[in-house]
Coordinates of N, CA and C in Angstrom, one line a residue:
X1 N -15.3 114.3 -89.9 CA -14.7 114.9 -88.7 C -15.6 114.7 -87.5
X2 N -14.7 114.4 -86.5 CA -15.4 113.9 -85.2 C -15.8 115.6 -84.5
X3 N -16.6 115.4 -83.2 CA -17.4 116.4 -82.5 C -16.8 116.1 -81.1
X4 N -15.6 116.8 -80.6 CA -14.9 116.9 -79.5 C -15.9 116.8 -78.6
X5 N -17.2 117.7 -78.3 CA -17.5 117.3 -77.5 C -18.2 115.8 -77.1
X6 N -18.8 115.4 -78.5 CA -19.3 114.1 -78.6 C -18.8 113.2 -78.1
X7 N -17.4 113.1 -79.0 CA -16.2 112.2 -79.0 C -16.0 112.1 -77.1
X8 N -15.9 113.0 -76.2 CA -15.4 112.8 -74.9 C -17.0 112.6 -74.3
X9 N -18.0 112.6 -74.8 CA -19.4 112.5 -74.0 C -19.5 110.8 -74.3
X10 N -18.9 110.6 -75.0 CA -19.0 108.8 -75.6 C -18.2 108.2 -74.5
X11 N -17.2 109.0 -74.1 CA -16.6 108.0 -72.8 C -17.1 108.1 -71.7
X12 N -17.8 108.8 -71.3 CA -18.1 109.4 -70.0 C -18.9 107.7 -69.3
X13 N -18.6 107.5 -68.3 CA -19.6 106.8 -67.8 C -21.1 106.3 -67.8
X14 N -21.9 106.2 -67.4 CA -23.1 106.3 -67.7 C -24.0 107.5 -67.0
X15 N -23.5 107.4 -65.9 CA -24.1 108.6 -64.9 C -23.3 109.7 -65.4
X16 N -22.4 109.8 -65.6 CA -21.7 111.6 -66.2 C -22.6 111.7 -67.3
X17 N -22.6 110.6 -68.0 CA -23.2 111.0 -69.5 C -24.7 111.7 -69.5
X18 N -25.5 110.7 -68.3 CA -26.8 111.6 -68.2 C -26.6 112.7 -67.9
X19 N -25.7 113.2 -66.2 CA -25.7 114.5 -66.2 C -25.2 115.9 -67.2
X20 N -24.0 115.0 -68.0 CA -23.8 115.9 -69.3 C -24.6 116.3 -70.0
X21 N -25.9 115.3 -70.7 CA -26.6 115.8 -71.9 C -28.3 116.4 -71.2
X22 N -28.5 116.2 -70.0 CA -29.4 117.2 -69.2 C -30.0 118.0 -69.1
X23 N -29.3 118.8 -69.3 CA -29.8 120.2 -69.7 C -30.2 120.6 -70.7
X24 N -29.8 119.5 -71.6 CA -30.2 119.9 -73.0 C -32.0 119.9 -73.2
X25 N -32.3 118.8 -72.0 CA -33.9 118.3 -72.4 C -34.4 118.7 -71.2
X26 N -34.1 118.2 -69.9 CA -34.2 118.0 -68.7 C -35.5 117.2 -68.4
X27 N -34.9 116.4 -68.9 CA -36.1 114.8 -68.4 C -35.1 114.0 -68.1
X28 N -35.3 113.5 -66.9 CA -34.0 112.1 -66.7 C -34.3 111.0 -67.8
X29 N -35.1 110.8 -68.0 CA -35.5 109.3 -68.9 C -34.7 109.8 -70.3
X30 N -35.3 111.0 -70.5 CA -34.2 111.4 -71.8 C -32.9 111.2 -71.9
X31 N -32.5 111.8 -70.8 CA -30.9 112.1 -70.7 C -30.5 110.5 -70.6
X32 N -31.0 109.6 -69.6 CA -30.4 108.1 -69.4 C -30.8 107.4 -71.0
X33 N -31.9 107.7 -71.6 CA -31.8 107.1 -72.7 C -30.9 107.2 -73.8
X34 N -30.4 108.5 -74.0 CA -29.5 108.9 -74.8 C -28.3 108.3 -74.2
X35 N -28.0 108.8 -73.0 CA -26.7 108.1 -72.3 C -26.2 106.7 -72.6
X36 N -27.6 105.9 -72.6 CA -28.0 103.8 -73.0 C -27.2 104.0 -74.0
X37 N -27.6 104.8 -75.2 CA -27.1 104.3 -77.0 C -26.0 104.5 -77.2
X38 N -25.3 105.0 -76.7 CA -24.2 105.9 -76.6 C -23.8 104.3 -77.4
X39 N -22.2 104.7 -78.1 CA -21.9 105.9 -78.7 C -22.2 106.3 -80.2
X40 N -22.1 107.7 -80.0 CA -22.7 108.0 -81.2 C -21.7 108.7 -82.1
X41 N -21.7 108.6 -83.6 CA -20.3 108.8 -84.0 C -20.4 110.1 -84.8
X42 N -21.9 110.9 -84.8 CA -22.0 112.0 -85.5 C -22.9 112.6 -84.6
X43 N -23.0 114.7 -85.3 CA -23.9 115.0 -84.3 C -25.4 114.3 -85.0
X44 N -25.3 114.3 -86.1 CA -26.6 114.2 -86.7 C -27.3 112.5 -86.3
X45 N -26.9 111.8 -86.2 CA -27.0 110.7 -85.3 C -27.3 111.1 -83.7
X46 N -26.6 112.0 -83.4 CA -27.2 112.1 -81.6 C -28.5 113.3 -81.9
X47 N -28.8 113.8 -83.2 CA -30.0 114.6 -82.3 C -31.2 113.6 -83.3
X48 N -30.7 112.4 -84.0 CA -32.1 112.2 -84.6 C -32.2 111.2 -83.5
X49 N -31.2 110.7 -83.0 CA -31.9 109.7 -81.7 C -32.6 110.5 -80.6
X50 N -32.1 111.7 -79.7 CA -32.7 112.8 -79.4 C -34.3 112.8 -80.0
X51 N -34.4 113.0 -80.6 CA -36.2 113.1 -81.3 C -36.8 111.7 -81.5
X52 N -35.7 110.7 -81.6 CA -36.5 109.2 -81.6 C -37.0 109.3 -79.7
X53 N -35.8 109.1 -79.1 CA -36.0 109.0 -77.7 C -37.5 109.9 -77.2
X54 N -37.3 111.1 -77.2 CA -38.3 112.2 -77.2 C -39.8 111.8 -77.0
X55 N -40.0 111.2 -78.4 CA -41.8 111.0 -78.5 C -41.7 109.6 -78.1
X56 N -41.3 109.0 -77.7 CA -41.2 107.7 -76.8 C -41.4 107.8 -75.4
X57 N -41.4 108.5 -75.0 CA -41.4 109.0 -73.4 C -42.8 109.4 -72.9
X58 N -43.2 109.1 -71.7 CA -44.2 109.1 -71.2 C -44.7 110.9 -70.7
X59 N -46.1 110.9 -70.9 CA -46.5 112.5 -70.2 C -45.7 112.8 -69.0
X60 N -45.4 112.0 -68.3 CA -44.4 112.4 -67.2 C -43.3 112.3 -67.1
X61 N -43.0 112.1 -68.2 CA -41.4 112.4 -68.4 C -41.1 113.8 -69.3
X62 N -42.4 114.3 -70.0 CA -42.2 115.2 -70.8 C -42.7 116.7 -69.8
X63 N -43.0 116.2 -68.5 CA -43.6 117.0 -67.9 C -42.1 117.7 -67.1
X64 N -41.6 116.4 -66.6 CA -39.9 116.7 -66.4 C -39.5 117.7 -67.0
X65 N -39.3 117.5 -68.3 CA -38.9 118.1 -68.9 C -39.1 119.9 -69.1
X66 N -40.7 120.1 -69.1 CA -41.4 121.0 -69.0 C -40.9 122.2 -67.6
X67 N -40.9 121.2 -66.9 CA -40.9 121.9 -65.6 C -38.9 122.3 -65.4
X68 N -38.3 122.2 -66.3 CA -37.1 122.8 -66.1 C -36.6 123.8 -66.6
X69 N -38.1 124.2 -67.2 CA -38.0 125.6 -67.8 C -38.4 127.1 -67.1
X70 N -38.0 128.1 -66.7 CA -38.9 129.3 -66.2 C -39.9 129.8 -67.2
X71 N -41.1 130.5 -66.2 CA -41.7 131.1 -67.4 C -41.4 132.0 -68.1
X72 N -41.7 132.6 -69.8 CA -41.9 133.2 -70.1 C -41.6 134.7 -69.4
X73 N -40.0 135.1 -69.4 CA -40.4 136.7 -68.9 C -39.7 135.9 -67.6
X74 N -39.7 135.3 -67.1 CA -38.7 134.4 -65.4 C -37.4 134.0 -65.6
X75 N -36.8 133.8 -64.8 CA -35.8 133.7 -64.7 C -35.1 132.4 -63.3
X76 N -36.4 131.9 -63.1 CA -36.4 130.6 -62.1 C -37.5 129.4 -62.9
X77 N -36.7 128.3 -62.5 CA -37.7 127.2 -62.9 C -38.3 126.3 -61.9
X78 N -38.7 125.5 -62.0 CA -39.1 124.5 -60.8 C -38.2 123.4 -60.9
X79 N -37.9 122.7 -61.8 CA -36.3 121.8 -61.4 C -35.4 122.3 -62.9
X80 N -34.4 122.8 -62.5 CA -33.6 123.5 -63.7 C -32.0 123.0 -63.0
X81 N -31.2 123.0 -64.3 CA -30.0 123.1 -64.2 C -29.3 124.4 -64.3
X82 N -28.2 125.0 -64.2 CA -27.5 126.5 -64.1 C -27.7 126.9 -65.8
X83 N -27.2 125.0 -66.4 CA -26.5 125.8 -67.9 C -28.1 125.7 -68.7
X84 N -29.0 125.2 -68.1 CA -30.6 125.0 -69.1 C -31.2 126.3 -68.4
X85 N -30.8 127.1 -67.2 CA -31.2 128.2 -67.4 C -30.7 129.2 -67.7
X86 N -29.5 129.2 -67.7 CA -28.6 130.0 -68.8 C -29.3 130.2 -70.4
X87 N -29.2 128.8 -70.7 CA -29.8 128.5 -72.1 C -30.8 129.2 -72.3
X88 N -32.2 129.6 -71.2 CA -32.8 129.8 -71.3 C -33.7 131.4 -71.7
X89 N -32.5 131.6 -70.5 CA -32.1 133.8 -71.1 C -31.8 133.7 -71.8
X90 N -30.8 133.2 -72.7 CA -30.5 133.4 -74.1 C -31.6 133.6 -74.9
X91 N -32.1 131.9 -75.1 CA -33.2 131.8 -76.0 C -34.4 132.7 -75.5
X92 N -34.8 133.3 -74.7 CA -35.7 134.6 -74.6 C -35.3 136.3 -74.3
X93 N -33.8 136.3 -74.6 CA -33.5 137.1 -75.2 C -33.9 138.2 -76.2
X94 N -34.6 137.8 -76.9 CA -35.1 138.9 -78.1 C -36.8 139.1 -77.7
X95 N -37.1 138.2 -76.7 CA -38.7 138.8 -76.0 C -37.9 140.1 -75.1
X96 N -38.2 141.2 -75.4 CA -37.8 142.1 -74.3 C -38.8 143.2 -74.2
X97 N -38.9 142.8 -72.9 CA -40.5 143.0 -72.2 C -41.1 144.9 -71.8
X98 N -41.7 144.9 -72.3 CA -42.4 146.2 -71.8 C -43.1 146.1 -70.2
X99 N -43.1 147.1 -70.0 CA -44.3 146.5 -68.6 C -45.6 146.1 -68.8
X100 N -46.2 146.8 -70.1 CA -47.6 146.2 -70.6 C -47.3 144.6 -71.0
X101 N -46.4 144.4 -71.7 CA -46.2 143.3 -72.4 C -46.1 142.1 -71.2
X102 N -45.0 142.6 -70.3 CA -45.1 141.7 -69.2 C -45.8 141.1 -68.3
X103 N -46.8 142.6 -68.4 CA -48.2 142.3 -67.1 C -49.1 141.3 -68.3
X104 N -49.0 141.3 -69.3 CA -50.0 140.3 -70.4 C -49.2 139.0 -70.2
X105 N -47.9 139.0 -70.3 CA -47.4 137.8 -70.2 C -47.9 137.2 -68.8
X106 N -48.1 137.7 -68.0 CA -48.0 137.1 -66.7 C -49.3 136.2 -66.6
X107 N -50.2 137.5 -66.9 CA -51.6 137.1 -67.0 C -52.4 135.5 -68.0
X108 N -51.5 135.7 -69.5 CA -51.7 134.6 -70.4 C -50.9 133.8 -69.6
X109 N -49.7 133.7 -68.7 CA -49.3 132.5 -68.5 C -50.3 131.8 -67.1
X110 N -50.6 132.8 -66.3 CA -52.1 132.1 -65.1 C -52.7 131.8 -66.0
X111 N -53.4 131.8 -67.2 CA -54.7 131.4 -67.5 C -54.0 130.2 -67.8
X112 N -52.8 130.0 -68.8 CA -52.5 128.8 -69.4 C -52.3 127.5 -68.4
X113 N -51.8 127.9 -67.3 CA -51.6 127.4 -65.6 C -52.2 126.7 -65.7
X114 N -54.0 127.6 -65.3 CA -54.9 127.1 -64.7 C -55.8 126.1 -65.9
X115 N -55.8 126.5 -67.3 CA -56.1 125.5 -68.3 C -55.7 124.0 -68.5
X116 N -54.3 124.3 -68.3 CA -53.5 123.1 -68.8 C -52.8 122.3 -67.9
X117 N -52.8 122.8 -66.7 CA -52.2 122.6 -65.6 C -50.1 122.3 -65.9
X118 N -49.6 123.2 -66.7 CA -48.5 123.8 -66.2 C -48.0 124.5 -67.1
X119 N -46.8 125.2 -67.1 CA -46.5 126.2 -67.9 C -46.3 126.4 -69.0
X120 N -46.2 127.1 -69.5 CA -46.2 127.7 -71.5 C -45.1 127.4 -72.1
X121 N -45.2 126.8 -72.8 CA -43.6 125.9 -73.0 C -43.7 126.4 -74.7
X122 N -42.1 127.3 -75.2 CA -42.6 127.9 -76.7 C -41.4 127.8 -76.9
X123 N -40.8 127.7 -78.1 CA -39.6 127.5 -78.2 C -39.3 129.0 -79.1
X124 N -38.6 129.8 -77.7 CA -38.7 131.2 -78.1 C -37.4 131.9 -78.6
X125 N -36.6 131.1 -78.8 CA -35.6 131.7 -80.0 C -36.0 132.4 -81.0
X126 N -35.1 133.7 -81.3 CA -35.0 134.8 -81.8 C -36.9 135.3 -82.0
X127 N -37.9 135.1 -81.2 CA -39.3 135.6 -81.1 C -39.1 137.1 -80.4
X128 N -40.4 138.0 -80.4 CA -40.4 138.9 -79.4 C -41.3 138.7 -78.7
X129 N -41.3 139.1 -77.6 CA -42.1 139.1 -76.9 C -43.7 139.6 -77.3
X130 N -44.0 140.2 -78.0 CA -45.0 140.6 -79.0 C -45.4 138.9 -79.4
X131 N -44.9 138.4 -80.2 CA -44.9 137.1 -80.7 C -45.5 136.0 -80.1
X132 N -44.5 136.0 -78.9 CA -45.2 134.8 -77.8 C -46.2 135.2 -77.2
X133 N -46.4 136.2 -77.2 CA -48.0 136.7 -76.4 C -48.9 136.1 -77.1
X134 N -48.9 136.3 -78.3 CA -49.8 136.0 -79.7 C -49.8 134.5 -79.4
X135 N -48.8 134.0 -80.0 CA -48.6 132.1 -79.6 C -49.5 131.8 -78.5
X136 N -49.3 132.2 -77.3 CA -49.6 131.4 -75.9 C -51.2 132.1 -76.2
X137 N -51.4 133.1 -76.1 CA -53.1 133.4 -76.6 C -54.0 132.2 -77.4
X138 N -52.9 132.2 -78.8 CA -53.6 131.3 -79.7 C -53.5 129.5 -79.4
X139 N -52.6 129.1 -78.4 CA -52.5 128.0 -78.0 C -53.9 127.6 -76.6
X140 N -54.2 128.7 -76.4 CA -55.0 128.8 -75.1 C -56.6 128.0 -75.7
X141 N -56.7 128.2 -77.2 CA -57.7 127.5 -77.7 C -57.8 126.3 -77.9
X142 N -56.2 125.7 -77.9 CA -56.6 124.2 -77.8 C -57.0 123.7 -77.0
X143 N -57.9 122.2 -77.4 CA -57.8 121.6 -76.6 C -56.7 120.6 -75.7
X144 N -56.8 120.1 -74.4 CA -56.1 119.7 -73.7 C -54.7 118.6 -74.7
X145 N -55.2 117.7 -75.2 CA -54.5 116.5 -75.8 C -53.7 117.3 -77.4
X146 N -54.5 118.2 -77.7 CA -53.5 119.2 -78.8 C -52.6 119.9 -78.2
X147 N -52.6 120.6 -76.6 CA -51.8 121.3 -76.4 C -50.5 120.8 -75.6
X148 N -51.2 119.4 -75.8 CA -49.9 119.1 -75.2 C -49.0 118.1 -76.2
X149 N -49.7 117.8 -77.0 CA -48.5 117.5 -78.5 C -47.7 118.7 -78.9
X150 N -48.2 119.7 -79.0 CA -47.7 121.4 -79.3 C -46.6 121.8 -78.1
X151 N -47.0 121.4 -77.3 CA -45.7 121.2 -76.3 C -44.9 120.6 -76.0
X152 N -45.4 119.3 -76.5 CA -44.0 118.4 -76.5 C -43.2 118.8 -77.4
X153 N -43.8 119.3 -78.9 CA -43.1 119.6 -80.3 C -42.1 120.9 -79.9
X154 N -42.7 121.9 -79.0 CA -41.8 122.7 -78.8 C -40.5 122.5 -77.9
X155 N -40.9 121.4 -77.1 CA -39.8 120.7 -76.3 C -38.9 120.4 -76.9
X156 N -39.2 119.6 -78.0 CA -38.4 119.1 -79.0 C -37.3 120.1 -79.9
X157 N -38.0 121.1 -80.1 CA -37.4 122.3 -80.6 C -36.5 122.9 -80.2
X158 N -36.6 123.0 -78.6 CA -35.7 123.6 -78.1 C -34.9 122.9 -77.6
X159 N -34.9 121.3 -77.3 CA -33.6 120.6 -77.1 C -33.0 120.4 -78.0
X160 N -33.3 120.4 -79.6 CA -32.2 120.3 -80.5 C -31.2 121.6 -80.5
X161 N -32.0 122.7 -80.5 CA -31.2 124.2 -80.5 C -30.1 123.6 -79.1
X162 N -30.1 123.1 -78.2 CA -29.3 122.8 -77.0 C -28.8 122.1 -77.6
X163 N -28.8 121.1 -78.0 CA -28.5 119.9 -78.4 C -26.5 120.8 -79.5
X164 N -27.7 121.6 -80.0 CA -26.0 122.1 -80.8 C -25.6 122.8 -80.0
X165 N -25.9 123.8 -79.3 CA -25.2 124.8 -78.9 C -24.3 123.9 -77.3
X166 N -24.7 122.6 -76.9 CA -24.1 121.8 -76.2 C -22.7 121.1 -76.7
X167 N -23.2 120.7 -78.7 CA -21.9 120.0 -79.0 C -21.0 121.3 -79.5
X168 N -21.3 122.3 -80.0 CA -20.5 123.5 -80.0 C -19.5 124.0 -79.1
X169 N -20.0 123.7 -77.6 CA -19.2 124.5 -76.7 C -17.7 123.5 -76.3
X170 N -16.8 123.9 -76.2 CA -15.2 123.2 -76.1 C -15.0 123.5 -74.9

């Protein structure tokens, strides 16, 4: 059985098609590379190319990516789409913030800033906010080149969760 939304993302042009699958990652190189293979005739074929594409991509494209997210506990990103920050309340939805919890969040996320030079990227579906505190603490020990494989992996994580909830919606 075909994937309605699939099936109509396979005709789309080339430019619709990037801006359709977008949000899912928000790295242009992503989105145009997926858009290139097209078409794809299952979902399971569009998210393992999704993850081929993915770690093929340059630090600055995964940075893209990075940066279309808000922080932890935010609700604005630095380059974001409407529906990837939609996506985004959702998937941090079950962090629900105390004021202690928040003022820590705020604080782990300056240090992680000023560590790593950009934001705490977790792939925070169904987590509490308790949880990610702990994560972004324990992430704060890596070093530079670990923390940013750990962030791309989470990148990855949370574009597949898009990735369905993208071919899901009619």
């Amino acid at each position: 059985m075909t994937n309605p939304t699939l099936e109509h993302w396979n005709t789309l042009d080339a430019s619709a098609a990037t801006d359709a699958i977008l949000p899912c990652n928000g790295s242009h190189a992503w989105a145009e590379g997926m858009a290139a293979l097209r078409p794809f005739d299952t979902a399971f074929d569009l998210t393992c190319t999704a993850d081929r594409i993915w770690l093929t991509l340059s630090e600055t494209d995964w940075q893209q990516a990075f940066d279309s997210h808000p922080r932890i506990g935010e609700h604005k990103a630095k380059a974001a789409t409407a529906q990837s920050l939609s996506w985004s309340s959702t998937e941090q939805s079950a962090a629900q913030l105390t004021a202690d919890t928040e003022a820590q969040l705020a604080a782990a996320n300056r240090a992680y800033e000023q560590q790593f030079g950009r934001i705490f990227i977790v792939c925070a579906s169904g987590k509490t906010a308790e949880e990610i505190l702990a994560i972004l603490n324990a992430r704060l020990a890596n070093d530079p080149a670990t923390e940013l494989r750990e962030a791309a992996e989470q990148q990855r994580q949370i574009t597949q969760i898009r990735l369905r909830k993208w071919l899901a919606a009619t």
